[in-house]
mmCIF file of C-alpha atoms in Angstrom:
data_model
loop_
_atom_site.group_PDB
_atom_site.id
_atom_site.type_symbol
_atom_site.label_atom_id
_atom_site.label_comp_id
_atom_site.label_asym_id
_atom_site.label_seq_id
_atom_site.Cartn_x
_atom_site.Cartn_y
_atom_site.Cartn_z
ATOM 1 C CA UNK I 21 90.051 128.991 123.647
ATOM 2 C CA UNK I 22 89.917 127.145 120.369
ATOM 3 C CA UNK I 23 86.502 126.645 118.805
ATOM 4 C CA UNK I 24 85.180 123.186 118.159
ATOM 5 C CA UNK I 25 84.786 122.297 114.484
ATOM 6 C CA UNK I 26 81.472 121.963 112.699
ATOM 7 C CA UNK I 27 79.924 118.589 112.040
ATOM 8 C CA UNK I 28 78.392 118.705 108.568
ATOM 9 C CA UNK I 29 75.950 115.920 107.785
ATOM 10 C CA UNK I 30 75.194 115.540 104.093
ATOM 11 C CA UNK I 31 72.389 113.153 103.303
ATOM 12 C CA UNK I 32 69.407 112.525 101.071
ATOM 13 C CA UNK I 33 67.419 109.711 99.493
ATOM 14 C CA UNK I 34 69.148 106.761 97.961
ATOM 15 C CA UNK I 35 69.807 107.473 94.261
ATOM 16 C CA UNK I 36 69.804 111.268 94.519
ATOM 17 C CA UNK I 37 73.517 111.540 93.757
ATOM 18 C CA UNK I 38 75.058 112.230 97.172
ATOM 19 C CA UNK I 39 78.356 110.565 96.271
ATOM 20 C CA UNK I 40 78.724 112.522 93.024
ATOM 21 C CA UNK I 41 78.010 115.853 94.676
ATOM 22 C CA UNK I 42 80.339 115.010 97.551
ATOM 23 C CA UNK I 43 83.156 114.168 95.098
ATOM 24 C CA UNK I 44 82.584 117.505 93.384
ATOM 25 C CA UNK I 45 82.735 119.327 96.719
ATOM 26 C CA UNK I 46 86.037 117.640 97.578
ATOM 27 C CA UNK I 47 87.598 118.505 94.204
ATOM 28 C CA UNK I 48 88.104 121.946 95.733
ATOM 29 C CA UNK I 49 91.350 121.634 97.672
ATOM 30 C CA UNK I 50 90.796 124.942 99.522
ATOM 31 C CA UNK I 51 87.970 123.421 101.574
ATOM 32 C CA UNK I 52 88.585 123.573 105.278
ATOM 33 C CA UNK I 53 86.553 120.478 106.174
ATOM 34 C CA UNK I 54 87.575 116.860 106.247
ATOM 35 C CA UNK I 55 85.796 113.827 104.947
ATOM 36 C CA UNK I 56 84.970 111.133 107.450
ATOM 37 C CA UNK I 57 85.543 107.716 105.917
ATOM 38 C CA UNK I 58 82.724 105.258 106.642
ATOM 39 C CA UNK I 59 83.149 101.761 107.976
ATOM 40 C CA UNK I 60 81.471 98.795 106.305
ATOM 41 C CA UNK I 61 81.261 95.022 106.403
ATOM 42 C CA UNK I 62 80.650 94.713 102.709
ATOM 43 C CA UNK I 63 83.342 93.189 100.532
ATOM 44 C CA UNK I 64 86.145 95.390 99.263
ATOM 45 C CA UNK I 65 85.767 95.864 95.485
ATOM 46 C CA UNK I 66 88.702 95.959 93.085
ATOM 47 C CA UNK I 67 90.321 99.393 93.175
ATOM 48 C CA UNK I 68 88.921 100.322 96.567
ATOM 49 C CA UNK I 69 91.399 101.306 99.221
ATOM 50 C CA UNK I 70 90.915 100.438 102.898
ATOM 51 C CA UNK I 71 90.879 103.653 104.932
ATOM 52 C CA UNK I 72 90.148 105.803 101.886
ATOM 53 C CA UNK I 73 86.945 104.507 100.305
ATOM 54 C CA UNK I 74 85.842 102.691 103.453
ATOM 55 C CA UNK I 75 87.267 101.028 106.482
ATOM 56 C CA UNK I 76 86.603 97.393 105.614
ATOM 57 C CA UNK I 77 85.853 95.338 108.708
ATOM 58 C CA UNK I 78 84.387 91.949 109.512
ATOM 59 C CA UNK I 79 80.895 91.622 110.871
ATOM 60 C CA UNK I 80 82.331 90.639 114.253
ATOM 61 C CA UNK I 81 84.607 93.672 114.408
ATOM 62 C CA UNK I 82 81.754 96.004 113.423
ATOM 63 C CA UNK I 83 79.385 94.561 116.015
ATOM 64 C CA UNK I 84 82.084 94.912 118.659
ATOM 65 C CA UNK I 85 82.383 98.639 117.752
ATOM 66 C CA UNK I 86 78.611 99.000 118.131
ATOM 67 C CA UNK I 87 78.651 97.253 121.517
ATOM 68 C CA UNK I 88 81.412 99.544 122.745
ATOM 69 C CA UNK I 89 79.451 102.645 121.697
ATOM 70 C CA UNK I 90 82.101 103.560 119.141
ATOM 71 C CA UNK I 91 79.745 104.228 116.213
ATOM 72 C CA UNK I 92 78.290 107.701 115.782
ATOM 73 C CA UNK I 93 75.677 106.129 113.512
ATOM 74 C CA UNK I 94 75.210 102.904 111.634
ATOM 75 C CA UNK I 95 72.656 101.047 109.575
ATOM 76 C CA UNK I 96 72.287 97.657 108.004
ATOM 77 C CA UNK I 97 71.629 97.695 104.268
ATOM 78 C CA UNK I 98 71.260 94.624 102.041
ATOM 79 C CA UNK I 99 72.866 92.470 104.700
ATOM 80 C CA UNK I 100 75.875 94.688 105.361
ATOM 81 C CA UNK I 101 76.644 97.258 108.026
ATOM 82 C CA UNK I 102 77.611 100.809 107.149
ATOM 83 C CA UNK I 103 78.509 103.403 109.752
ATOM 84 C CA UNK I 104 80.643 106.250 111.057
ATOM 85 C CA UNK I 105 83.300 105.562 113.712
ATOM 86 C CA UNK I 106 83.068 108.078 116.524
ATOM 87 C CA UNK I 107 86.746 108.550 117.404
ATOM 88 C CA UNK I 108 87.936 110.228 114.216
ATOM 89 C CA UNK I 109 84.944 112.571 114.199
ATOM 90 C CA UNK I 110 85.415 113.659 117.803
ATOM 91 C CA UNK I 111 89.176 114.100 117.563
ATOM 92 C CA UNK I 112 88.881 116.219 114.433
ATOM 93 C CA UNK I 113 86.128 118.396 115.881
ATOM 94 C CA UNK I 114 88.107 118.844 119.105
ATOM 95 C CA UNK I 115 91.048 120.095 117.052
ATOM 96 C CA UNK I 116 88.744 122.798 115.701
ATOM 97 C CA UNK I 117 88.445 121.264 112.234
ATOM 98 C CA UNK I 118 85.163 120.564 110.469
ATOM 99 C CA UNK I 119 84.054 117.065 109.585
ATOM 100 C CA UNK I 120 81.910 116.216 106.574
ATOM 101 C CA UNK I 121 79.780 113.064 106.689
ATOM 102 C CA UNK I 122 77.975 111.679 103.657
ATOM 103 C CA UNK I 123 75.502 109.191 105.030
ATOM 104 C CA UNK I 124 72.051 107.690 104.570
ATOM 105 C CA UNK I 125 68.941 109.386 105.955
ATOM 106 C CA UNK I 126 68.503 106.762 108.657
ATOM 107 C CA UNK I 127 72.035 107.436 109.940
ATOM 108 C CA UNK I 128 71.638 111.214 109.713
ATOM 109 C CA UNK I 129 68.724 111.093 112.120
ATOM 110 C CA UNK I 130 70.814 109.098 114.581
ATOM 111 C CA UNK I 131 73.528 111.764 114.364
ATOM 112 C CA UNK I 132 70.960 114.491 114.935
ATOM 113 C CA UNK I 133 69.957 112.914 118.235
ATOM 114 C CA UNK I 134 73.570 112.859 119.400
ATOM 115 C CA UNK I 135 74.873 116.082 117.852
ATOM 116 C CA UNK I 136 71.935 118.475 117.516
ATOM 117 C CA UNK I 137 74.199 121.440 116.717
ATOM 118 C CA UNK I 138 75.527 119.746 113.592
ATOM 119 C CA UNK I 139 74.656 121.224 110.202
ATOM 120 C CA UNK I 140 72.194 118.933 108.455
ATOM 121 C CA UNK I 141 71.997 119.309 104.682
ATOM 122 C CA UNK I 142 69.478 117.332 102.648
ATOM 123 C CA UNK I 143 70.153 116.701 98.967
ATOM 124 C CA UNK I 144 66.855 116.401 97.134
ATOM 125 C CA UNK I 145 66.008 115.451 93.569
ATOM 126 C CA UNK I 146 64.093 118.136 91.647
ATOM 127 C CA UNK I 147 61.217 115.655 91.413
ATOM 128 C CA UNK I 148 60.509 111.931 91.442
ATOM 129 C CA UNK I 149 60.488 111.641 87.646
ATOM 130 C CA UNK I 150 64.076 112.811 87.625
ATOM 131 C CA UNK I 151 64.984 110.388 90.399
ATOM 132 C CA UNK I 152 63.412 107.521 88.476
ATOM 133 C CA UNK I 153 65.297 108.515 85.316
ATOM 134 C CA UNK I 154 68.508 108.461 87.264
ATOM 135 C CA UNK I 155 67.855 105.026 88.708
ATOM 136 C CA UNK I 156 66.785 103.652 85.317
ATOM 137 C CA UNK I 157 69.861 105.279 83.748
ATOM 138 C CA UNK I 158 72.157 103.260 85.958
ATOM 139 C CA UNK I 159 70.751 100.220 84.174
ATOM 140 C CA UNK I 160 71.584 97.923 87.048
ATOM 141 C CA UNK I 161 68.181 97.363 88.557
ATOM 142 C CA UNK I 162 64.846 95.856 87.577
ATOM 143 C CA UNK I 163 61.640 97.881 87.375
ATOM 144 C CA UNK I 164 60.399 96.308 90.605
ATOM 145 C CA UNK I 165 63.531 97.261 92.455
ATOM 146 C CA UNK I 166 63.317 100.791 91.058
ATOM 147 C CA UNK I 167 59.684 101.084 92.160
ATOM 148 C CA UNK I 168 60.598 100.075 95.664
ATOM 149 C CA UNK I 169 63.504 102.494 95.734
ATOM 150 C CA UNK I 170 61.209 105.327 94.628
ATOM 151 C CA UNK I 171 58.789 104.408 97.394
ATOM 152 C CA UNK I 172 61.643 104.452 99.885
ATOM 153 C CA UNK I 173 62.880 107.795 98.528
ATOM 154 C CA UNK I 174 59.423 109.291 99.156
ATOM 155 C CA UNK I 175 59.641 108.184 102.770
ATOM 156 C CA UNK I 176 63.084 109.719 103.031
ATOM 157 C CA UNK I 177 62.045 113.001 101.399
ATOM 158 C CA UNK I 178 59.344 113.256 104.079
ATOM 159 C CA UNK I 179 62.171 113.489 106.612
ATOM 160 C CA UNK I 180 63.583 116.619 104.938
ATOM 161 C CA UNK I 181 61.880 118.687 107.615
ATOM 162 C CA UNK I 182 64.295 117.266 110.199
ATOM 163 C CA UNK I 183 67.194 118.942 108.391
ATOM 164 C CA UNK I 184 68.499 122.512 108.479
ATOM 165 C CA UNK I 185 68.973 122.982 104.735
ATOM 166 C CA UNK I 186 67.700 121.473 101.503
ATOM 167 C CA UNK I 187 69.742 121.675 98.319
ATOM 168 C CA UNK I 188 68.337 120.511 95.004
ATOM 169 C CA UNK I 189 70.545 118.321 92.811
ATOM 170 C CA UNK I 190 69.576 119.849 89.488
ATOM 171 C CA UNK I 191 73.207 120.169 88.399
ATOM 172 C CA UNK I 192 76.083 118.580 90.277
ATOM 173 C CA UNK I 193 78.368 121.639 90.168
ATOM 174 C CA UNK I 194 75.602 123.963 91.348
ATOM 175 C CA UNK I 195 74.557 121.627 94.136
ATOM 176 C CA UNK I 196 78.179 121.324 95.300
ATOM 177 C CA UNK I 197 78.585 125.103 95.313
ATOM 178 C CA UNK I 198 75.420 125.554 97.372
ATOM 179 C CA UNK I 199 76.617 123.103 99.990
ATOM 180 C CA UNK I 200 79.924 124.971 100.247
ATOM 181 C CA UNK I 201 78.090 128.282 100.701
ATOM 182 C CA UNK I 202 76.006 126.794 103.482
ATOM 183 C CA UNK I 203 79.088 125.522 105.292
ATOM 184 C CA UNK I 204 80.748 128.919 104.982
ATOM 185 C CA UNK I 205 77.696 130.797 106.227
ATOM 186 C CA UNK I 206 77.340 128.455 109.193
ATOM 187 C CA UNK I 207 80.755 129.676 110.367
ATOM 188 C CA UNK I 208 79.282 133.124 110.893
ATOM 189 C CA UNK I 209 76.441 132.006 113.139
ATOM 190 C CA UNK I 210 76.473 134.089 116.274
ATOM 191 C CA UNK I 211 76.350 131.185 118.704
ATOM 192 C CA UNK I 212 79.482 129.757 117.109
ATOM 193 C CA UNK I 213 81.582 132.950 116.959
ATOM 194 C CA UNK I 214 80.420 135.109 119.842
ATOM 195 C CA UNK I 215 83.305 133.852 122.010
ATOM 196 C CA UNK I 216 85.740 135.634 119.685
ATOM 197 C CA UNK I 217 84.249 138.998 120.511
ATOM 198 C CA UNK I 218 83.768 138.668 124.241
ATOM 199 C CA UNK I 219 87.033 140.503 124.909
ATOM 200 C CA UNK I 220 85.295 143.683 123.733
ATOM 201 C CA UNK I 221 82.450 143.511 126.206
ATOM 202 C CA UNK I 222 83.942 141.916 129.330
ATOM 203 C CA UNK D 20 52.304 129.334 95.714
ATOM 204 C CA UNK D 21 54.976 132.004 95.566
ATOM 205 C CA UNK D 22 57.370 132.177 98.499
ATOM 206 C CA UNK D 23 57.633 135.317 100.570
ATOM 207 C CA UNK D 24 60.966 137.143 100.290
ATOM 208 C CA UNK D 25 63.580 137.233 103.029
ATOM 209 C CA UNK D 26 63.937 140.229 105.273
ATOM 210 C CA UNK D 27 67.663 140.802 105.794
ATOM 211 C CA UNK D 28 68.550 143.100 108.675
ATOM 212 C CA UNK D 29 72.104 144.372 108.560
ATOM 213 C CA UNK D 30 73.199 146.224 111.652
ATOM 214 C CA UNK D 31 76.067 146.835 114.055
ATOM 215 C CA UNK D 32 77.522 149.477 116.311
ATOM 216 C CA UNK D 33 77.781 153.049 115.191
ATOM 217 C CA UNK D 34 81.140 153.610 113.481
ATOM 218 C CA UNK D 35 81.724 150.011 112.451
ATOM 219 C CA UNK D 36 81.315 150.791 108.747
ATOM 220 C CA UNK D 37 77.826 149.465 107.958
ATOM 221 C CA UNK D 38 77.267 151.988 105.166
ATOM 222 C CA UNK D 39 80.571 151.189 103.456
ATOM 223 C CA UNK D 40 79.986 147.434 103.560
ATOM 224 C CA UNK D 41 76.404 147.900 102.365
ATOM 225 C CA UNK D 42 77.610 150.000 99.396
ATOM 226 C CA UNK D 43 80.107 147.274 98.538
ATOM 227 C CA UNK D 44 77.374 144.629 98.688
ATOM 228 C CA UNK D 45 75.177 146.655 96.339
ATOM 229 C CA UNK D 46 77.980 147.196 93.800
ATOM 230 C CA UNK D 47 77.176 143.661 92.706
ATOM 231 C CA UNK D 48 74.287 144.066 90.279
ATOM 232 C CA UNK D 49 73.481 140.350 90.288
ATOM 233 C CA UNK D 50 72.146 140.543 93.849
ATOM 234 C CA UNK D 51 68.573 139.450 94.150
ATOM 235 C CA UNK D 52 67.695 141.611 97.153
ATOM 236 C CA UNK D 53 66.493 145.173 97.276
ATOM 237 C CA UNK D 54 67.616 147.994 99.476
ATOM 238 C CA UNK D 55 64.977 149.579 101.649
ATOM 239 C CA UNK D 56 65.465 153.345 101.730
ATOM 240 C CA UNK D 57 65.141 154.804 105.239
ATOM 241 C CA UNK D 58 63.015 157.767 106.199
ATOM 242 C CA UNK D 59 64.438 160.668 108.195
ATOM 243 C CA UNK D 60 63.576 164.104 109.509
ATOM 244 C CA UNK D 61 67.131 165.363 109.258
ATOM 245 C CA UNK D 62 67.929 167.988 106.667
ATOM 246 C CA UNK D 63 68.679 166.909 103.118
ATOM 247 C CA UNK D 64 72.392 167.500 102.389
ATOM 248 C CA UNK D 65 73.730 168.770 99.052
ATOM 249 C CA UNK D 66 73.874 165.880 96.592
ATOM 250 C CA UNK D 67 71.402 163.704 98.468
ATOM 251 C CA UNK D 68 68.357 162.560 96.541
ATOM 252 C CA UNK D 69 64.943 162.179 98.156
ATOM 253 C CA UNK D 70 63.784 158.579 97.737
ATOM 254 C CA UNK D 71 67.282 157.311 97.039
ATOM 255 C CA UNK D 72 69.476 158.281 99.994
ATOM 256 C CA UNK D 73 66.529 158.822 102.306
ATOM 257 C CA UNK D 74 62.903 159.767 102.222
ATOM 258 C CA UNK D 75 63.125 163.278 103.678
ATOM 259 C CA UNK D 76 60.054 164.138 105.737
ATOM 260 C CA UNK D 77 59.047 166.738 108.289
ATOM 261 C CA UNK D 78 58.828 165.869 111.959
ATOM 262 C CA UNK D 79 55.030 166.103 111.764
ATOM 263 C CA UNK D 80 54.841 163.727 108.803
ATOM 264 C CA UNK D 81 57.166 161.227 110.507
ATOM 265 C CA UNK D 82 55.200 161.304 113.768
ATOM 266 C CA UNK D 83 51.973 160.781 111.837
ATOM 267 C CA UNK D 84 53.542 157.652 110.235
ATOM 268 C CA UNK D 85 54.466 156.379 113.712
ATOM 269 C CA UNK D 86 50.938 157.022 115.018
ATOM 270 C CA UNK D 87 49.444 155.122 112.111
ATOM 271 C CA UNK D 88 51.715 152.108 112.753
ATOM 272 C CA UNK D 89 53.429 152.604 109.392
ATOM 273 C CA UNK D 90 56.999 152.325 110.641
ATOM 274 C CA UNK D 91 58.635 148.895 110.879
ATOM 275 C CA UNK D 92 61.209 150.459 113.210
ATOM 276 C CA UNK D 93 62.411 153.925 114.113
ATOM 277 C CA UNK D 94 64.704 155.730 116.507
ATOM 278 C CA UNK D 95 65.518 159.271 117.441
ATOM 279 C CA UNK D 96 69.175 160.195 117.090
ATOM 280 C CA UNK D 97 70.685 163.617 117.795
ATOM 281 C CA UNK D 98 67.260 165.210 117.609
ATOM 282 C CA UNK D 99 66.166 163.576 114.342
ATOM 283 C CA UNK D 100 64.021 160.562 113.542
ATOM 284 C CA UNK D 101 65.315 157.719 111.384
ATOM 285 C CA UNK D 102 63.207 154.726 110.448
ATOM 286 C CA UNK D 103 61.946 152.143 107.971
ATOM 287 C CA UNK D 104 58.505 152.594 106.376
ATOM 288 C CA UNK D 105 56.522 149.369 106.541
ATOM 289 C CA UNK D 106 54.654 149.473 103.227
ATOM 290 C CA UNK D 107 57.594 149.109 100.851
ATOM 291 C CA UNK D 108 59.063 146.280 102.917
ATOM 292 C CA UNK D 109 55.818 144.328 103.053
ATOM 293 C CA UNK D 110 54.949 144.801 99.395
ATOM 294 C CA UNK D 111 58.392 143.691 98.280
ATOM 295 C CA UNK D 112 58.407 140.626 100.541
ATOM 296 C CA UNK D 113 54.897 139.721 99.364
ATOM 297 C CA UNK D 114 56.137 139.784 95.780
ATOM 298 C CA UNK D 115 58.697 137.153 96.782
ATOM 299 C CA UNK D 116 61.659 139.512 96.653
ATOM 300 C CA UNK D 117 64.168 139.973 99.469
ATOM 301 C CA UNK D 118 64.572 143.255 101.287
ATOM 302 C CA UNK D 119 67.856 144.463 102.770
ATOM 303 C CA UNK D 120 67.724 146.898 105.692
ATOM 304 C CA UNK D 121 70.807 148.683 107.003
ATOM 305 C CA UNK D 122 69.772 150.068 110.369
ATOM 306 C CA UNK D 123 70.961 150.855 113.870
ATOM 307 C CA UNK D 124 71.029 148.209 116.590
ATOM 308 C CA UNK D 125 68.098 149.793 118.440
ATOM 309 C CA UNK D 126 65.951 149.538 115.302
ATOM 310 C CA UNK D 127 67.096 146.004 114.512
ATOM 311 C CA UNK D 128 65.774 144.791 117.852
ATOM 312 C CA UNK D 129 62.406 146.364 117.075
ATOM 313 C CA UNK D 130 62.335 144.518 113.754
ATOM 314 C CA UNK D 131 63.206 141.268 115.477
ATOM 315 C CA UNK D 132 60.123 141.569 117.684
ATOM 316 C CA UNK D 133 57.900 142.051 114.636
ATOM 317 C CA UNK D 134 59.619 139.774 112.107
ATOM 318 C CA UNK D 135 61.362 137.004 114.049
ATOM 319 C CA UNK D 136 62.044 134.980 110.882
ATOM 320 C CA UNK D 137 64.142 137.771 109.389
ATOM 321 C CA UNK D 138 67.853 137.173 108.914
ATOM 322 C CA UNK D 139 69.754 139.287 111.431
ATOM 323 C CA UNK D 140 73.384 140.003 110.575
ATOM 324 C CA UNK D 141 75.624 141.889 112.982
ATOM 325 C CA UNK D 142 78.679 143.695 111.631
ATOM 326 C CA UNK D 143 81.352 143.805 114.322
ATOM 327 C CA UNK D 144 84.721 145.564 114.507
ATOM 328 C CA UNK D 145 87.675 143.199 115.025
ATOM 329 C CA UNK D 146 88.265 144.967 118.353
ATOM 330 C CA UNK D 147 87.628 148.267 120.101
ATOM 331 C CA UNK D 148 91.086 149.659 119.285
ATOM 332 C CA UNK D 149 90.243 149.326 115.607
ATOM 333 C CA UNK D 150 86.865 150.977 116.162
ATOM 334 C CA UNK D 151 88.512 153.892 117.988
ATOM 335 C CA UNK D 152 91.080 154.299 115.194
ATOM 336 C CA UNK D 153 88.263 154.454 112.683
ATOM 337 C CA UNK D 154 86.368 157.095 114.652
ATOM 338 C CA UNK D 155 89.558 159.119 115.212
ATOM 339 C CA UNK D 156 90.432 158.745 111.529
ATOM 340 C CA UNK D 157 87.211 160.439 110.515
ATOM 341 C CA UNK D 158 88.653 163.526 112.270
ATOM 342 C CA UNK D 159 85.225 165.006 112.855
ATOM 343 C CA UNK D 160 84.754 164.346 116.543
ATOM 344 C CA UNK D 161 86.395 165.337 119.846
ATOM 345 C CA UNK D 162 88.029 162.798 122.156
ATOM 346 C CA UNK D 163 85.077 163.080 124.561
ATOM 347 C CA UNK D 164 82.575 162.293 121.830
ATOM 348 C CA UNK D 165 84.698 159.368 120.660
ATOM 349 C CA UNK D 166 84.897 157.992 124.203
ATOM 350 C CA UNK D 167 81.135 158.118 124.527
ATOM 351 C CA UNK D 168 80.698 156.444 121.138
ATOM 352 C CA UNK D 169 83.042 153.642 122.172
ATOM 353 C CA UNK D 170 81.053 153.170 125.367
ATOM 354 C CA UNK D 171 77.849 153.027 123.321
ATOM 355 C CA UNK D 172 79.448 150.570 120.862
ATOM 356 C CA UNK D 173 80.274 148.253 123.764
ATOM 357 C CA UNK D 174 76.628 148.277 124.787
ATOM 358 C CA UNK D 175 75.637 147.501 121.198
ATOM 359 C CA UNK D 176 78.189 144.699 120.823
ATOM 360 C CA UNK D 177 76.606 143.101 123.916
ATOM 361 C CA UNK D 178 73.446 142.755 121.822
ATOM 362 C CA UNK D 179 75.211 140.645 119.200
ATOM 363 C CA UNK D 180 73.734 137.551 120.835
ATOM 364 C CA UNK D 181 70.270 138.647 119.642
ATOM 365 C CA UNK D 182 71.399 138.224 116.020
ATOM 366 C CA UNK D 183 71.681 135.158 113.814
ATOM 367 C CA UNK D 184 75.093 135.899 112.316
ATOM 368 C CA UNK D 185 78.151 137.985 113.144
ATOM 369 C CA UNK D 186 80.487 139.169 110.421
ATOM 370 C CA UNK D 187 83.756 140.931 111.229
ATOM 371 C CA UNK D 188 84.596 144.068 109.277
ATOM 372 C CA UNK D 189 88.319 143.421 108.926
ATOM 373 C CA UNK D 190 88.231 144.235 105.199
ATOM 374 C CA UNK D 191 85.248 145.773 103.459
ATOM 375 C CA UNK D 192 85.308 143.463 100.434
ATOM 376 C CA UNK D 193 85.601 140.349 102.601
ATOM 377 C CA UNK D 194 82.845 141.481 104.935
ATOM 378 C CA UNK D 195 80.559 142.197 101.960
ATOM 379 C CA UNK D 196 81.254 138.775 100.492
ATOM 380 C CA UNK D 197 80.447 137.058 103.790
ATOM 381 C CA UNK D 198 77.107 138.822 104.030
ATOM 382 C CA UNK D 199 76.233 137.735 100.503
ATOM 383 C CA UNK D 200 77.101 134.112 101.334
ATOM 384 C CA UNK D 201 74.876 134.243 104.382
ATOM 385 C CA UNK D 202 71.955 135.553 102.345
ATOM 386 C CA UNK D 203 72.430 132.848 99.743
ATOM 387 C CA UNK D 204 72.660 130.080 102.337
ATOM 388 C CA UNK D 205 69.510 131.314 104.066
ATOM 389 C CA UNK D 206 67.642 130.564 100.842
ATOM 390 C CA UNK D 207 68.355 126.890 101.319
ATOM 391 C CA UNK D 208 66.948 126.681 104.844
ATOM 392 C CA UNK D 209 64.493 123.825 104.976
ATOM 393 C CA UNK D 210 61.648 125.794 106.531
ATOM 394 C CA UNK D 211 61.815 128.269 103.640
ATOM 395 C CA UNK D 212 61.995 125.785 100.749
ATOM 396 C CA UNK D 213 60.168 122.700 101.900
ATOM 397 C CA UNK D 214 56.999 123.866 100.139
ATOM 398 C CA UNK D 215 58.747 123.403 96.796
ATOM 399 C CA UNK D 216 59.190 119.708 97.391
ATOM 400 C CA UNK D 217 55.816 118.839 98.861
ATOM 401 C CA UNK D 218 54.585 117.642 95.464
ATOM 402 C CA UNK D 219 56.891 114.644 95.840
ATOM 403 C CA UNK D 220 55.463 113.452 99.120
ATOM 404 C CA UNK D 221 51.760 114.345 98.987
#
């Protein structure tokens, strides 16, 4: 009997650096888990590749996916949909391979309802000062917008308790390494591996 | 507020190679966890150091410790007591340092009753043929004794489901590395670290 893969859900407040840490994790080509590409209705930017950065779909197509129950999770953000198509995730897990999702907190909680035995990893800033510095450093947003994002981040950090693990993003390489250790350790959890050893006790 | 250390309970069937894997783990001097020396009433062997290999005590002293509730776990084996004194474990955990116990399955289940939030790691042989080869290879026991140890090992392997993690002892260095990964990952569990981040949401 082949074991089902692990669903790894990597999330955290907006601005914490999820994408950067995820890129660092996937620099390691020996990883045994696969990245699930998100679907979005936002416009494709120059350089972005459909099916690699995102699946770019129209609003109508996305809403049809939702209606047919084909989204594992989705959320609307600044007028666009973002979400995870269910089929790829299920097929990969069924083949015994792990799937790595990098998604927003709102979506992660939806996944937790549907897949409670997933591994939920929360990326947290060391503190809010650091988060603010990061948002200011991007230089793309006004003070008002940054204030509202900090307020939203506080709400999201409150949801940390819904997760299995919390990893601090003090340094990208360290944070990436921690996430990889967590994924490895989760493969040794008794409830996941006990089937391998049943032949000794039956 | 300083966090309490982790109690790591490393166990598995007799003959699986717990001591060898534990020695390998402790070769790494960067480990942050401390080995809890067991107490026994068996005779000190040449080369063994009291307080390092074991605390060597008389039967009367050991039974007095039991009566006073000073043993975290204990068992009698071939006419001798073996067990873990409570004081060292508690003091070390209170200081925020992790404690590593290498104990028999019977003792591990006693610890689980008292310290359910410990990290319970089961070392398993790849299969019973391998376990038999290892016992035969030691060349110290008759076929009858080996048969009865295999039968006992089967009983112990049935208790794997009481543990959090199962690590296979296919190669000592690999098994040691897996245990270290598990210990590291456990430090990122949300319920252990959430206190560090409360300042952001209060």
